[in-house]
Short mmCIF file of C-alpha atoms and ligand atoms in Angstrom, two decimals:
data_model
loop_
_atom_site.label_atom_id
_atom_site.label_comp_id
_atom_site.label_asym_id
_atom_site.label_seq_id
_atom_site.Cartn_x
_atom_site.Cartn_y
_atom_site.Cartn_z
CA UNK U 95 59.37 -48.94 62.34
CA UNK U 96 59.94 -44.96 62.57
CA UNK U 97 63.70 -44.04 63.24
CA UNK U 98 63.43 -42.23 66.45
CA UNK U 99 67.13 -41.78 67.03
CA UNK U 100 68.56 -38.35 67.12
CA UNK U 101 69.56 -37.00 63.52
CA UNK U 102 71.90 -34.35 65.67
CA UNK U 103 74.33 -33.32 65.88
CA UNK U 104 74.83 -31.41 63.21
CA UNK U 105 78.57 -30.84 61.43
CA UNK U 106 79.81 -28.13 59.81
CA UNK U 107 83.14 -28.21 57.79
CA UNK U 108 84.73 -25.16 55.70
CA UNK U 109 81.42 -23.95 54.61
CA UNK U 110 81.26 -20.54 52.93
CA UNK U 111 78.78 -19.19 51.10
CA UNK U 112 79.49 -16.67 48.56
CA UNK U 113 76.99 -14.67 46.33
CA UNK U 114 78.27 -12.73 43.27
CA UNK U 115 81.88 -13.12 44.07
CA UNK U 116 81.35 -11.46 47.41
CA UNK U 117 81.67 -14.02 50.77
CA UNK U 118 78.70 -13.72 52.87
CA UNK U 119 79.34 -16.50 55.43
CA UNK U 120 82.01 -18.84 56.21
CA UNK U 121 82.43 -21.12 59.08
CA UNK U 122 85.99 -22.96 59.24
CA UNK U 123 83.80 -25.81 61.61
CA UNK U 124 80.81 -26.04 63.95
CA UNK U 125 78.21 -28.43 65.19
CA UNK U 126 74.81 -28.35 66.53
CA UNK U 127 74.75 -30.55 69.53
CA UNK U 128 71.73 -32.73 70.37
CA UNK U 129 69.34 -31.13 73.22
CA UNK U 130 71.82 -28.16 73.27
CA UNK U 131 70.27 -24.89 73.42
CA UNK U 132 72.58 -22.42 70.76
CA UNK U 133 72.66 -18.25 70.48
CA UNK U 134 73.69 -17.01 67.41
CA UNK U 135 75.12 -14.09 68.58
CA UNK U 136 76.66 -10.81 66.41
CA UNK U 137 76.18 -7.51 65.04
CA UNK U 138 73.74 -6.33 62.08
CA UNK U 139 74.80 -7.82 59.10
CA UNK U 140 77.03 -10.06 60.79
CA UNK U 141 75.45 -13.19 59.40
CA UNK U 142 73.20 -14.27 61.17
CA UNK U 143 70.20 -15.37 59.47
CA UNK U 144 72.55 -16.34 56.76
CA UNK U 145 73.90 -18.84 59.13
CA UNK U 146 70.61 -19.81 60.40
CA UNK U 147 68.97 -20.49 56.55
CA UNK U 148 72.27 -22.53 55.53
CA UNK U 149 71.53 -24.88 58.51
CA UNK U 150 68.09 -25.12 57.66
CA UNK U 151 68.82 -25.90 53.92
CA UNK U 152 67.35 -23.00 52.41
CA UNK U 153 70.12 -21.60 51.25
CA UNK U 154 73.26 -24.16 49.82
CA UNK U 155 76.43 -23.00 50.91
CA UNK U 156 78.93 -22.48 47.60
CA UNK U 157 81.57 -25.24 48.94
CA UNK U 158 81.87 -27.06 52.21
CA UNK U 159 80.12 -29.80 54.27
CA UNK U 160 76.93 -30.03 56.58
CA UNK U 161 76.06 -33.21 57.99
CA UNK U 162 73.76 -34.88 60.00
CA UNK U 163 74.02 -38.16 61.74
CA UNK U 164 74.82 -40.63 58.89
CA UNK U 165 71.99 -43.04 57.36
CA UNK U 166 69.15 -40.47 57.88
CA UNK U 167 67.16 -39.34 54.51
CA UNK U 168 66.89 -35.91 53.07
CA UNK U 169 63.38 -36.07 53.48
CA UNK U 170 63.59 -37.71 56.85
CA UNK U 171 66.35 -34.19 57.84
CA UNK U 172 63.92 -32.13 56.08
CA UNK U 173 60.79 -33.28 58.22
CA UNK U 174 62.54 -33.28 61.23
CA UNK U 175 63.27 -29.45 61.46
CA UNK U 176 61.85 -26.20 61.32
CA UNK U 177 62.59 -22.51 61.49
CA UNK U 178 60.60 -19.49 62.40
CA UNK U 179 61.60 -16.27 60.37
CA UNK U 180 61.99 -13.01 62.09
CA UNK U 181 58.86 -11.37 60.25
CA UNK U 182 56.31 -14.35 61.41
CA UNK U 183 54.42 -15.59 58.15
CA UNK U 184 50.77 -15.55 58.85
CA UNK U 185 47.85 -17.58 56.53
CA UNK U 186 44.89 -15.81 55.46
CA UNK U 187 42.84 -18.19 57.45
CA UNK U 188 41.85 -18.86 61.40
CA UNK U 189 44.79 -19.62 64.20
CA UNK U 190 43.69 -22.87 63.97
CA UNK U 191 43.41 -22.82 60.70
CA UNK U 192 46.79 -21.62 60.68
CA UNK U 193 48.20 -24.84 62.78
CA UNK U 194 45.51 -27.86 60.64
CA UNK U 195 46.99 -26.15 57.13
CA UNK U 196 50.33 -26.72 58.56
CA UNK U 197 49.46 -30.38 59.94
CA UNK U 198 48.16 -30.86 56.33
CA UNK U 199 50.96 -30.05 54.92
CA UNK U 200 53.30 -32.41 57.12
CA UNK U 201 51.15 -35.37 55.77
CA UNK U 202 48.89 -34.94 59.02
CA UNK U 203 45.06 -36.72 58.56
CA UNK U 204 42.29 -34.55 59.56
CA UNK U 205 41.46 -36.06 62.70
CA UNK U 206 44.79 -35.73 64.07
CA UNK U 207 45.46 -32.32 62.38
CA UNK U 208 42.37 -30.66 64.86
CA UNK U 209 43.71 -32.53 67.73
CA UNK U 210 47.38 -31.72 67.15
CA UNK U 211 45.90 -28.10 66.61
CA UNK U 212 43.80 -27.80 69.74
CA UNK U 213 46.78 -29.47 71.80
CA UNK U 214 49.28 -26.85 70.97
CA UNK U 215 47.10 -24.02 71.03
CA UNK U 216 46.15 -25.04 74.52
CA UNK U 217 49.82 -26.36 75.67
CA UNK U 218 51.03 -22.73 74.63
CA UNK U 219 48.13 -20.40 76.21
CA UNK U 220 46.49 -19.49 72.54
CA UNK U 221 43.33 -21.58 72.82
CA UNK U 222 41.51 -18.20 73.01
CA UNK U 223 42.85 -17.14 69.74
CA UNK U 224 41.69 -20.25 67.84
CA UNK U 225 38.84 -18.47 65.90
CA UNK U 226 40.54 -15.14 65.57
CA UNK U 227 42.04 -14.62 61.60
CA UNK U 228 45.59 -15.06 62.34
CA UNK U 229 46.44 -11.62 60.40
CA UNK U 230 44.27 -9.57 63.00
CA UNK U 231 46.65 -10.77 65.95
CA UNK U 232 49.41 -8.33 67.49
CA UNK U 233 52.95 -8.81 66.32
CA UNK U 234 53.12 -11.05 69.96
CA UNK U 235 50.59 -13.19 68.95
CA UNK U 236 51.88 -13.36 65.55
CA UNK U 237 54.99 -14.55 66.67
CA UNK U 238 53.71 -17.04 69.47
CA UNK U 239 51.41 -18.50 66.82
CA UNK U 240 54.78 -18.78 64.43
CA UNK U 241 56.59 -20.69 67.08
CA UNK U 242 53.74 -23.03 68.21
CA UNK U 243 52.60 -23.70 64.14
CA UNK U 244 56.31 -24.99 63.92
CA UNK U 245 56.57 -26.64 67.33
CA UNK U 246 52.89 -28.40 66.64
CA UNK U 247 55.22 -30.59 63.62
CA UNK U 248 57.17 -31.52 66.91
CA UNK U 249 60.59 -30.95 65.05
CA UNK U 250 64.01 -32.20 66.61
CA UNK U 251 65.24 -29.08 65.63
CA UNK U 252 63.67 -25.81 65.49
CA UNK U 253 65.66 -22.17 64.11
CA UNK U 254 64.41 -19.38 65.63
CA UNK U 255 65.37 -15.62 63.89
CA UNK U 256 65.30 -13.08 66.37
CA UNK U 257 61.91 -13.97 67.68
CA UNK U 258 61.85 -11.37 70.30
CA UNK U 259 63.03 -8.56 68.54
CA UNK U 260 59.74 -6.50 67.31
CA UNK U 261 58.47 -7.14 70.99
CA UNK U 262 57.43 -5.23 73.97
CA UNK U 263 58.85 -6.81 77.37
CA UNK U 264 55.56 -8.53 77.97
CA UNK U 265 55.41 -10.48 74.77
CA UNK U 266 58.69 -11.28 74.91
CA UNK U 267 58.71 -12.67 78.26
CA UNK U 268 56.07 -14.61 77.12
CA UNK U 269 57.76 -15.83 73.82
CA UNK U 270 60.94 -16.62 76.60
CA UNK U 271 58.08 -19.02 78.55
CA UNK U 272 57.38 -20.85 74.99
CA UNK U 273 61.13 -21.17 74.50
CA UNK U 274 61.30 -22.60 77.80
CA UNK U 275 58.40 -25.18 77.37
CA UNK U 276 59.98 -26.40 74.20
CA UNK U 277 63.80 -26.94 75.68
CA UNK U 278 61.78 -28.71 78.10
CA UNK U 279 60.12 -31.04 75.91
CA UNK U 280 63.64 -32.06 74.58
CA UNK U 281 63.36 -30.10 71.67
CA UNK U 282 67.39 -28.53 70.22
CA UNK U 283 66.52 -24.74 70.02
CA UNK U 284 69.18 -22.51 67.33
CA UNK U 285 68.30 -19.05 68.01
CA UNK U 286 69.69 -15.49 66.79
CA UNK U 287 68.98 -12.61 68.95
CA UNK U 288 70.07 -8.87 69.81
CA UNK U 289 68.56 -9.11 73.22
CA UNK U 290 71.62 -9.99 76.19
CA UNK U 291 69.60 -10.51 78.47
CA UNK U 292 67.87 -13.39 76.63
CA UNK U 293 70.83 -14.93 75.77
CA UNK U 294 72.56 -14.97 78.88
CA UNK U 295 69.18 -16.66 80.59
CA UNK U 296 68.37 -19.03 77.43
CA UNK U 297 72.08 -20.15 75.92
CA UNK U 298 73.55 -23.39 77.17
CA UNK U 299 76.35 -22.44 73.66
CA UNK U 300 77.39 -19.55 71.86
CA UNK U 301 78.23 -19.15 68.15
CA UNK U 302 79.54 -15.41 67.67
CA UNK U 303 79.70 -13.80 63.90
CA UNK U 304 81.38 -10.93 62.65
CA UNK U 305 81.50 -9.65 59.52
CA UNK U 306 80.45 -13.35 58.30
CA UNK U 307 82.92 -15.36 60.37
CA UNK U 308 82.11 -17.14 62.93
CA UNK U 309 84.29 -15.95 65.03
CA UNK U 310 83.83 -17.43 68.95
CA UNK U 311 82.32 -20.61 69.61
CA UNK U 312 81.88 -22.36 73.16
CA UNK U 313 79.62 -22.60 76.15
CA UNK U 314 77.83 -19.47 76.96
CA UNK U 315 79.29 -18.82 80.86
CA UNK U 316 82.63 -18.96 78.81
CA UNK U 317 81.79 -16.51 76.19
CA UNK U 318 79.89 -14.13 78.39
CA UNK U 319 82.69 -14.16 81.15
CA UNK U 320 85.81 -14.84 79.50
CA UNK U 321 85.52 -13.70 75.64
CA UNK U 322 88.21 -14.57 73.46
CA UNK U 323 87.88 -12.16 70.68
CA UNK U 324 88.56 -8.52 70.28
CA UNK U 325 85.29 -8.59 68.35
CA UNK U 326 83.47 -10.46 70.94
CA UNK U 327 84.83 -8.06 74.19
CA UNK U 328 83.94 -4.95 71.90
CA UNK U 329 80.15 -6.64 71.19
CA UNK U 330 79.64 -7.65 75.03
CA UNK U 331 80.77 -3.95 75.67
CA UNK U 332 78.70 -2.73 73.41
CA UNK U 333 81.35 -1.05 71.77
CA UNK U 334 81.02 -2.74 68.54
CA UNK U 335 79.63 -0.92 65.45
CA UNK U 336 79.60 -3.00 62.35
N1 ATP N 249 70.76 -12.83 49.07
C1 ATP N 249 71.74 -11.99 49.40
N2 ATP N 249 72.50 -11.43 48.45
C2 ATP N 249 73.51 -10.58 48.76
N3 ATP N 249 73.82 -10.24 50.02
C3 ATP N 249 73.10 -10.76 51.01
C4 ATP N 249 72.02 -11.67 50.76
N4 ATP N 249 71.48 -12.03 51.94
C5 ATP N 249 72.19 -11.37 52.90
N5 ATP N 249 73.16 -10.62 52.34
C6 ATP N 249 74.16 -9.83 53.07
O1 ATP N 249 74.88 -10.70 53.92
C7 ATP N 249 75.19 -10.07 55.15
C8 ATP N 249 74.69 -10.88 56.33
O2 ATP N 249 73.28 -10.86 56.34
P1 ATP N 249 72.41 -11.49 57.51
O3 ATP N 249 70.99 -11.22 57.17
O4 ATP N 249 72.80 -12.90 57.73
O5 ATP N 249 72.86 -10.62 58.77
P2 ATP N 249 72.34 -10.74 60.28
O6 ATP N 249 73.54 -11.05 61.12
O7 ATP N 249 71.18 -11.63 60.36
O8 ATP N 249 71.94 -9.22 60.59
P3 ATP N 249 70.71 -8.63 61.45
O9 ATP N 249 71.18 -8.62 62.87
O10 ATP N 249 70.56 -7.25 60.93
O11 ATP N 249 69.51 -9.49 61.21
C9 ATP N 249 74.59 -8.67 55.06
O12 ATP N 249 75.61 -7.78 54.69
C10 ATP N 249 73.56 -8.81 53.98
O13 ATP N 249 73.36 -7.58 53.31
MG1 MG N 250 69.21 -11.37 60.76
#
């Protein structure tokens, strides 16, 4: 029978990730909680998408420990999440195209890979798209597209990399409605953004980075109201340049 228990959360202990002798990224400890919806929060360079790619198991961190919830597989963690990068990779091929090539590759048949397809694309407004080549579509459907290709595996956890931040207010708003459909559906959202605004609406936790630390951790009426850090007033106050 499938294991349908949460793999979440997930732990984070000492991890630092270092590349030519230089440390990127270190995080003394963390976790991921189940159903939680997290904003990576922090300056350029701060390490953000580092943080977000070490989670996700692209990149391996030089020492320290991530886990999820004990007995589950690699492949069984690996299948279970997904991220969508800041610069939305596109197929040479149809939207829907873009979603069945996907389903394919998640072990979908091809029955069920055109109904997942036409499910999504209508759950998430983009029905209209479905015959358009997805590398014709505006960087707002780009990144809608992005975010319903990776919600259409229906991941436990989903990474999101600044997925408003090439958009004008209507696309992102719309992007925000997506984001709300899938904390809806249950779905734990980890999500880096420059936008405030966002992340005072969307964040139920905060994870703040500076200079590759994380540096403030906690729920978000906390951090926004009552920030511990020098960094973290500075950043809130916009006063915080690198
Ligand atoms: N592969 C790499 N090799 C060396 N340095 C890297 C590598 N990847 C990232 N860095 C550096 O690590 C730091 C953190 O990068 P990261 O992309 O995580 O920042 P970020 O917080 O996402 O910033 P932004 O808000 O601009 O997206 C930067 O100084 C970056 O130049
Ligand atoms: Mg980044």
């Amino acid at each position: 029978m499938r294991d349908v228990t949460s793999m979440l959360p997930l732990k984070l202990q000492d991890i630092a990730l270092e590349v030519d002798g230089r440390r990127l990224l270190e995080v003394t400890a963390t976790s991921i909680r189940n159903k939680r919806r997290t904003v990576v929060l922090g300056p350029n360079g701060a390490g953000k998408t580092l943080f977000l790619k070490v989670c996700h198991g692209l990149l391996k961190p030089s020492s320290g420990r991530l886990d999820f919830v004990a007995g589950k597989s690699d492949a069984e963690v690996r299948r279970r999440q997904a991220m969508v990068f800041q610069k939305p990779v596109m197929l040479r091929r149809s939207v829907r195209g873009n979603f069945t090539h996907a389903l394919a590759m998640a072990g979908f048949g091809w029955r069920e890979r055109r109904r997942l397809a036409d499910e999504t694309m209508a759950h998430f407004g983009l029905s209209a798209l479905a015959d358009r080549p997805a590398r014709v579509l505006s960087g707002g459907e780009q990144q809608r597209l992005a975010i319903a290709r990776a919600a259409s595996l229906n991941p436990e956890l989903l990474f999101l990399d600044e997925p408003t931040s090439a958009l004008d207010p209507t696309a992102a708003r719309q992007v925000e409605e997506m984001l709300e459909l899938l904390r809806a559906h249950g779905m734990t959202l980890v999500m880096t953004t420059h936008d405030l605004g966002l992340a005072r609406r969307f964040a139920d936790d905060i994870l703040f980075f500076h200079n590759g630390r994380l540096l403030e951790q906690g729920p978000a009426d906390t951090f926004f109201t009552r920030p511990q850090t020098a960094e973290a007033q500075a950043f809130l106050e916009n006063r915080l340049v690198w």
